[in-house]
């Protein structure tokens, strides 16, 4: 049996819209993954500490507030600082398409916009974790 | 010394996290896995942490109470490890592990380590690697390890094989004392916690629990009943002092030491069983081609075959 994929799903900042995060958490669970759900209003420090303590393969960040630039930069930077840059960072929420290349440049693995079928995220994540090993 | 072991003993967070994943992914069955070697190396460094089990029905307040226990122990300057177990889906094998939502304020405290685990098919209220995860946290220098079980019903008693002090959380409004009297959950408690003590009926639950404890056969330790309101922290200092009292009982009395010995006994038996179950398939495999036809023709019977296999072990 292959090792189980563990994913942290986190909601940084002050926006309280967690429907998307919950939908993706359930979809990943149904795909056989272990999803560590942190709840709302997480600081980048909390997200990174959680990912490391949980030995996560990936961190999914859900943002609908428009502050994606700040949070991605912070989370990716902190992971590097802690020597945990091998943990994949991906995101979803309301993120304008023209901002995506910037986030990818920072080191995000992928960004999934509204309306992405959950299957797309699952397939991408499985492959990303596999190639990361 | 192997790199991973060194990291665990130094309390390195990534090392601890990796070690726990390793034992989760390699269920102890073969005797040759990396996980087993690691556990053999780790064991001599354990026995320092006090392991507290927190168990009770879903919604009883286990996570909130655990959060408050972390706070209490941190105030005393103790290092705390937490293992929070949630159920894995029997359909996909996946899980949503969300106990730590209630404890996130401790996440960036470097002296608190919180790990979520899925049950992965284990039915006793804990997961297969929980005991090992607790040992790893012990070896990493934690003073207290808190294990929060899945929300249990009436027979998930595995926690008593792992924890030094088991706290059973009761809440008002879940039925009469007959529910508590049914087999299982009552017998595993070292401390009873009646949580949500501000709710109607809490006093009654506490009274009925105490009344039931009168019937205990072994009176060497009578589990105290503590009323708490986890939400605002009421009763928490008392709970911590009762846990401390139980620790003294376990370490300083003959009856307590006897319990520890009994648990060590169980620990070996459990491991032995798990290893043997790993051998069953292999053993039967060597006999199968020889016996299956005769079995189907009813020339022999399963009882005789098993007897033969066991005799030739």
mmCIF file of N, CA, C and O in Angstrom, chain A residues 12-76:
data_model
loop_
_atom_site.group_PDB
_atom_site.id
_atom_site.type_symbol
_atom_site.label_atom_id
_atom_site.label_comp_id
_atom_site.label_asym_id
_atom_site.label_seq_id
_atom_site.Cartn_x
_atom_site.Cartn_y
_atom_site.Cartn_z
ATOM 1 N N UNK A 12 -6.456 31.291 5.697
ATOM 2 C CA UNK A 12 -5.752 32.380 6.365
ATOM 3 C C UNK A 12 -6.602 33.650 6.400
ATOM 4 O O UNK A 12 -7.552 33.796 5.622
ATOM 5 N N UNK A 13 -6.241 34.529 7.297
ATOM 6 C CA UNK A 13 -6.821 35.860 7.293
ATOM 7 C C UNK A 13 -8.229 35.930 7.831
ATOM 8 O O UNK A 13 -8.699 35.031 8.517
ATOM 9 N N UNK A 14 -8.901 36.995 7.489
ATOM 10 C CA UNK A 14 -10.127 37.327 8.189
ATOM 11 C C UNK A 14 -11.404 36.941 7.456
ATOM 12 O O UNK A 14 -12.481 37.022 8.011
ATOM 13 N N UNK A 15 -11.290 36.496 6.187
ATOM 14 C CA UNK A 15 -12.564 36.210 5.525
ATOM 15 C C UNK A 15 -13.135 34.902 6.037
ATOM 16 O O UNK A 15 -12.421 33.950 6.302
ATOM 17 N N UNK A 16 -14.434 34.879 6.246
ATOM 18 C CA UNK A 16 -15.062 33.749 6.921
ATOM 19 C C UNK A 16 -15.758 32.783 5.983
ATOM 20 O O UNK A 16 -16.555 31.957 6.406
ATOM 21 N N UNK A 17 -15.429 32.866 4.691
ATOM 22 C CA UNK A 17 -16.141 32.017 3.732
ATOM 23 C C UNK A 17 -15.429 30.677 3.594
ATOM 24 O O UNK A 17 -14.484 30.547 2.853
ATOM 25 N N UNK A 18 -15.911 29.680 4.326
ATOM 26 C CA UNK A 18 -15.186 28.418 4.338
ATOM 27 C C UNK A 18 -15.891 27.319 3.552
ATOM 28 O O UNK A 18 -15.502 26.159 3.628
ATOM 29 N N UNK A 19 -16.912 27.673 2.787
ATOM 30 C CA UNK A 19 -17.621 26.636 2.023
ATOM 31 C C UNK A 19 -16.663 25.924 1.063
ATOM 32 O O UNK A 19 -16.615 24.701 1.003
ATOM 33 N N UNK A 20 -15.908 26.725 0.320
ATOM 34 C CA UNK A 20 -14.985 26.153 -0.663
ATOM 35 C C UNK A 20 -13.972 25.231 -0.006
ATOM 36 O O UNK A 20 -13.702 24.123 -0.487
ATOM 37 N N UNK A 21 -13.428 25.681 1.130
ATOM 38 C CA UNK A 21 -12.435 24.870 1.843
ATOM 39 C C UNK A 21 -13.054 23.549 2.284
ATOM 40 O O UNK A 21 -12.426 22.489 2.202
ATOM 41 N N UNK A 22 -14.314 23.604 2.734
ATOM 42 C CA UNK A 22 -14.965 22.378 3.199
ATOM 43 C C UNK A 22 -15.270 21.439 2.035
ATOM 44 O O UNK A 22 -15.157 20.221 2.168
ATOM 45 N N UNK A 23 -15.677 22.013 0.888
ATOM 46 C CA UNK A 23 -15.965 21.183 -0.285
ATOM 47 C C UNK A 23 -14.700 20.441 -0.721
ATOM 48 O O UNK A 23 -14.718 19.227 -0.945
ATOM 49 N N UNK A 24 -13.595 21.154 -0.774
ATOM 50 C CA UNK A 24 -12.364 20.503 -1.234
ATOM 51 C C UNK A 24 -11.861 19.506 -0.192
ATOM 52 O O UNK A 24 -11.372 18.421 -0.525
ATOM 53 N N UNK A 25 -12.048 19.819 1.102
ATOM 54 C CA UNK A 25 -11.646 18.883 2.159
ATOM 55 C C UNK A 25 -12.393 17.563 1.999
ATOM 56 O O UNK A 25 -11.805 16.479 2.073
ATOM 57 N N UNK A 26 -13.687 17.654 1.747
ATOM 58 C CA UNK A 26 -14.483 16.430 1.590
ATOM 59 C C UNK A 26 -14.079 15.659 0.352
ATOM 60 O O UNK A 26 -13.999 14.428 0.370
ATOM 61 N N UNK A 27 -13.843 16.389 -0.730
ATOM 62 C CA UNK A 27 -13.474 15.731 -1.988
ATOM 63 C C UNK A 27 -12.151 14.980 -1.822
ATOM 64 O O UNK A 27 -12.000 13.848 -2.289
ATOM 65 N N UNK A 28 -11.201 15.590 -1.126
ATOM 66 C CA UNK A 28 -9.902 14.949 -0.922
ATOM 67 C C UNK A 28 -10.046 13.739 -0.009
ATOM 68 O O UNK A 28 -9.404 12.710 -0.208
ATOM 69 N N UNK A 29 -10.904 13.860 0.996
ATOM 70 C CA UNK A 29 -11.162 12.713 1.868
ATOM 71 C C UNK A 29 -11.744 11.557 1.054
ATOM 72 O O UNK A 29 -11.321 10.407 1.181
ATOM 73 N N UNK A 30 -12.715 11.894 0.191
ATOM 74 C CA UNK A 30 -13.343 10.847 -0.610
ATOM 75 C C UNK A 30 -12.372 10.239 -1.612
ATOM 76 O O UNK A 30 -12.616 9.156 -2.140
ATOM 77 N N UNK A 31 -11.277 10.958 -1.875
ATOM 78 C CA UNK A 31 -10.252 10.408 -2.761
ATOM 79 C C UNK A 31 -9.221 9.608 -1.952
ATOM 80 O O UNK A 31 -8.177 9.212 -2.469
ATOM 81 N N UNK A 32 -9.501 9.403 -0.666
ATOM 82 C CA UNK A 32 -8.645 8.549 0.157
ATOM 83 C C UNK A 32 -7.526 9.273 0.888
ATOM 84 O O UNK A 32 -6.655 8.646 1.465
ATOM 85 N N UNK A 33 -7.562 10.602 0.856
ATOM 86 C CA UNK A 33 -6.485 11.338 1.532
ATOM 87 C C UNK A 33 -6.875 11.688 2.973
ATOM 88 O O UNK A 33 -8.043 11.733 3.311
ATOM 89 N N UNK A 34 -5.858 11.960 3.772
ATOM 90 C CA UNK A 34 -6.116 12.459 5.128
ATOM 91 C C UNK A 34 -6.003 13.974 5.096
ATOM 92 O O UNK A 34 -4.959 14.524 4.755
ATOM 93 N N UNK A 35 -7.101 14.629 5.437
ATOM 94 C CA UNK A 35 -7.159 16.078 5.347
ATOM 95 C C UNK A 35 -7.147 16.667 6.751
ATOM 96 O O UNK A 35 -8.008 16.356 7.569
ATOM 97 N N UNK A 36 -6.157 17.473 7.031
ATOM 98 C CA UNK A 36 -6.097 18.150 8.322
ATOM 99 C C UNK A 36 -6.713 19.519 8.128
ATOM 100 O O UNK A 36 -6.208 20.339 7.355
ATOM 101 N N UNK A 37 -7.823 19.745 8.798
ATOM 102 C CA UNK A 37 -8.560 20.979 8.604
ATOM 103 C C UNK A 37 -8.310 21.921 9.788
ATOM 104 O O UNK A 37 -8.540 21.541 10.925
ATOM 105 N N UNK A 38 -7.822 23.112 9.493
ATOM 106 C CA UNK A 38 -7.394 23.991 10.593
ATOM 107 C C UNK A 38 -8.466 24.948 11.071
ATOM 108 O O UNK A 38 -8.326 25.550 12.118
ATOM 109 N N UNK A 39 -9.507 25.115 10.263
ATOM 110 C CA UNK A 39 -10.512 26.104 10.622
ATOM 111 C C UNK A 39 -10.128 27.484 10.117
ATOM 112 O O UNK A 39 -9.141 27.672 9.413
ATOM 113 N N UNK A 40 -10.901 28.454 10.545
ATOM 114 C CA UNK A 40 -10.800 29.817 10.015
ATOM 115 C C UNK A 40 -9.700 30.639 10.682
ATOM 116 O O UNK A 40 -9.183 30.282 11.729
ATOM 117 N N UNK A 41 -9.390 31.753 10.023
ATOM 118 C CA UNK A 41 -8.557 32.820 10.599
ATOM 119 C C UNK A 41 -7.196 32.341 11.089
ATOM 120 O O UNK A 41 -6.772 32.588 12.213
ATOM 121 N N UNK A 42 -6.483 31.652 10.211
ATOM 122 C CA UNK A 42 -5.160 31.154 10.572
ATOM 123 C C UNK A 42 -4.080 32.140 10.123
ATOM 124 O O UNK A 42 -4.169 32.719 9.051
ATOM 125 N N UNK A 43 -3.070 32.294 10.957
ATOM 126 C CA UNK A 43 -1.930 33.104 10.545
ATOM 127 C C UNK A 43 -0.994 32.224 9.703
ATOM 128 O O UNK A 43 -1.017 30.992 9.833
ATOM 129 N N UNK A 44 -0.172 32.827 8.849
ATOM 130 C CA UNK A 44 0.798 32.029 8.079
ATOM 131 C C UNK A 44 1.673 31.181 9.003
ATOM 132 O O UNK A 44 1.983 30.035 8.683
ATOM 133 N N UNK A 45 2.042 31.724 10.163
ATOM 134 C CA UNK A 45 2.869 30.978 11.118
ATOM 135 C C UNK A 45 2.148 29.710 11.577
ATOM 136 O O UNK A 45 2.747 28.643 11.685
ATOM 137 N N UNK A 46 0.853 29.839 11.869
ATOM 138 C CA UNK A 46 0.079 28.675 12.313
ATOM 139 C C UNK A 46 -0.037 27.643 11.196
ATOM 140 O O UNK A 46 0.079 26.438 11.435
ATOM 141 N N UNK A 47 -0.243 28.122 9.983
ATOM 142 C CA UNK A 47 -0.397 27.207 8.850
ATOM 143 C C UNK A 47 0.880 26.402 8.640
ATOM 144 O O UNK A 47 0.847 25.180 8.482
ATOM 145 N N UNK A 48 2.004 27.092 8.691
ATOM 146 C CA UNK A 48 3.284 26.413 8.453
ATOM 147 C C UNK A 48 3.614 25.455 9.600
ATOM 148 O O UNK A 48 4.031 24.314 9.370
ATOM 149 N N UNK A 49 3.377 25.884 10.833
ATOM 150 C CA UNK A 49 3.637 24.996 11.976
ATOM 151 C C UNK A 49 2.752 23.756 11.889
ATOM 152 O O UNK A 49 3.198 22.636 12.155
ATOM 153 N N UNK A 50 1.502 23.949 11.492
ATOM 154 C CA UNK A 50 0.588 22.814 11.358
ATOM 155 C C UNK A 50 1.101 21.839 10.297
ATOM 156 O O UNK A 50 1.166 20.629 10.518
ATOM 157 N N UNK A 51 1.489 22.372 9.144
ATOM 158 C CA UNK A 51 1.956 21.511 8.048
ATOM 159 C C UNK A 51 3.159 20.681 8.480
ATOM 160 O O UNK A 51 3.265 19.500 8.153
ATOM 161 N N UNK A 52 4.048 21.279 9.252
ATOM 162 C CA UNK A 52 5.255 20.568 9.677
ATOM 163 C C UNK A 52 4.924 19.527 10.751
ATOM 164 O O UNK A 52 5.336 18.380 10.666
ATOM 165 N N UNK A 53 4.127 19.916 11.754
ATOM 166 C CA UNK A 53 3.766 18.967 12.806
ATOM 167 C C UNK A 53 3.002 17.778 12.233
ATOM 168 O O UNK A 53 3.134 16.652 12.706
ATOM 169 N N UNK A 54 2.181 18.040 11.232
ATOM 170 C CA UNK A 54 1.341 16.980 10.677
ATOM 171 C C UNK A 54 2.050 16.179 9.594
ATOM 172 O O UNK A 54 1.464 15.280 9.010
ATOM 173 N N UNK A 55 3.292 16.514 9.308
ATOM 174 C CA UNK A 55 4.050 15.855 8.242
ATOM 175 C C UNK A 55 3.243 15.829 6.941
ATOM 176 O O UNK A 55 3.106 14.801 6.279
ATOM 177 N N UNK A 56 2.680 16.978 6.595
ATOM 178 C CA UNK A 56 1.818 17.067 5.417
ATOM 179 C C UNK A 56 2.632 16.999 4.135
ATOM 180 O O UNK A 56 3.779 17.445 4.086
ATOM 181 N N UNK A 57 2.027 16.405 3.109
ATOM 182 C CA UNK A 57 2.648 16.412 1.785
ATOM 183 C C UNK A 57 2.352 17.736 1.085
ATOM 184 O O UNK A 57 3.118 18.170 0.236
ATOM 185 N N UNK A 58 1.220 18.339 1.438
ATOM 186 C CA UNK A 58 0.816 19.561 0.752
ATOM 187 C C UNK A 58 -0.037 20.438 1.665
ATOM 188 O O UNK A 58 -0.651 19.957 2.614
ATOM 189 N N UNK A 59 -0.034 21.724 1.347
ATOM 190 C CA UNK A 59 -0.896 22.678 2.042
ATOM 191 C C UNK A 59 -1.784 23.355 1.011
ATOM 192 O O UNK A 59 -1.282 23.935 0.047
ATOM 193 N N UNK A 60 -3.076 23.279 1.206
ATOM 194 C CA UNK A 60 -4.013 23.972 0.331
ATOM 195 C C UNK A 60 -4.545 25.198 1.039
ATOM 196 O O UNK A 60 -5.017 25.127 2.172
ATOM 197 N N UNK A 61 -4.403 26.342 0.376
ATOM 198 C CA UNK A 61 -4.831 27.594 0.992
ATOM 199 C C UNK A 61 -6.053 28.117 0.263
ATOM 200 O O UNK A 61 -6.049 28.237 -0.964
ATOM 201 N N UNK A 62 -7.088 28.407 1.012
ATOM 202 C CA UNK A 62 -8.306 28.932 0.401
ATOM 203 C C UNK A 62 -8.453 30.406 0.758
ATOM 204 O O UNK A 62 -8.520 30.759 1.930
ATOM 205 N N UNK A 63 -8.486 31.240 -0.265
ATOM 206 C CA UNK A 63 -8.562 32.680 -0.009
ATOM 207 C C UNK A 63 -9.623 33.331 -0.875
ATOM 208 O O UNK A 63 -9.655 33.136 -2.091
ATOM 209 N N UNK A 64 -10.483 34.095 -0.246
ATOM 210 C CA UNK A 64 -11.486 34.828 -1.001
ATOM 211 C C UNK A 64 -11.425 36.315 -0.699
ATOM 212 O O UNK A 64 -12.277 37.096 -1.118
ATOM 213 N N UNK A 65 -10.392 36.722 0.014
ATOM 214 C CA UNK A 65 -10.368 38.104 0.497
ATOM 215 C C UNK A 65 -9.592 39.039 -0.425
ATOM 216 O O UNK A 65 -9.642 40.252 -0.263
ATOM 217 N N UNK A 66 -8.847 38.472 -1.374
ATOM 218 C CA UNK A 66 -8.014 39.313 -2.228
ATOM 219 C C UNK A 66 -6.592 39.455 -1.719
ATOM 220 O O UNK A 66 -5.746 40.048 -2.373
ATOM 221 N N UNK A 67 -6.311 38.866 -0.555
ATOM 222 C CA UNK A 67 -4.974 39.020 0.026
ATOM 223 C C UNK A 67 -4.061 37.856 -0.341
ATOM 224 O O UNK A 67 -3.104 37.562 0.376
ATOM 225 N N UNK A 68 -4.357 37.214 -1.483
ATOM 226 C CA UNK A 68 -3.617 35.989 -1.827
ATOM 227 C C UNK A 68 -2.120 36.233 -1.978
ATOM 228 O O UNK A 68 -1.310 35.415 -1.578
ATOM 229 N N UNK A 69 -1.771 37.371 -2.559
ATOM 230 C CA UNK A 69 -0.367 37.685 -2.784
ATOM 231 C C UNK A 69 0.413 37.605 -1.480
ATOM 232 O O UNK A 69 1.419 36.916 -1.356
ATOM 233 N N UNK A 70 -0.101 38.315 -0.494
ATOM 234 C CA UNK A 70 0.536 38.388 0.813
ATOM 235 C C UNK A 70 0.669 37.006 1.458
ATOM 236 O O UNK A 70 1.741 36.612 1.915
ATOM 237 N N UNK A 71 -0.433 36.259 1.457
ATOM 238 C CA UNK A 71 -0.430 34.993 2.192
ATOM 239 C C UNK A 71 0.427 33.917 1.523
ATOM 240 O O UNK A 71 1.121 33.152 2.185
ATOM 241 N N UNK A 72 0.366 33.864 0.189
ATOM 242 C CA UNK A 72 1.198 32.869 -0.494
ATOM 243 C C UNK A 72 2.678 33.147 -0.249
ATOM 244 O O UNK A 72 3.456 32.249 0.062
ATOM 245 N N UNK A 73 3.052 34.404 -0.380
ATOM 246 C CA UNK A 73 4.445 34.786 -0.189
ATOM 247 C C UNK A 73 4.915 34.418 1.217
ATOM 248 O O UNK A 73 5.977 33.853 1.430
ATOM 249 N N UNK A 74 4.058 34.726 2.187
ATOM 250 C CA UNK A 74 4.390 34.489 3.593
ATOM 251 C C UNK A 74 4.524 32.984 3.888
ATOM 252 O O UNK A 74 5.498 32.552 4.494
ATOM 253 N N UNK A 75 3.532 32.219 3.453
ATOM 254 C CA UNK A 75 3.538 30.780 3.745
ATOM 255 C C UNK A 75 4.726 30.103 3.063
ATOM 256 O O UNK A 75 5.464 29.330 3.690
ATOM 257 N N UNK A 76 4.931 30.425 1.787
ATOM 258 C CA UNK A 76 6.036 29.793 1.055
ATOM 259 C C UNK A 76 7.383 30.203 1.661
ATOM 260 O O UNK A 76 8.278 29.372 1.846
#
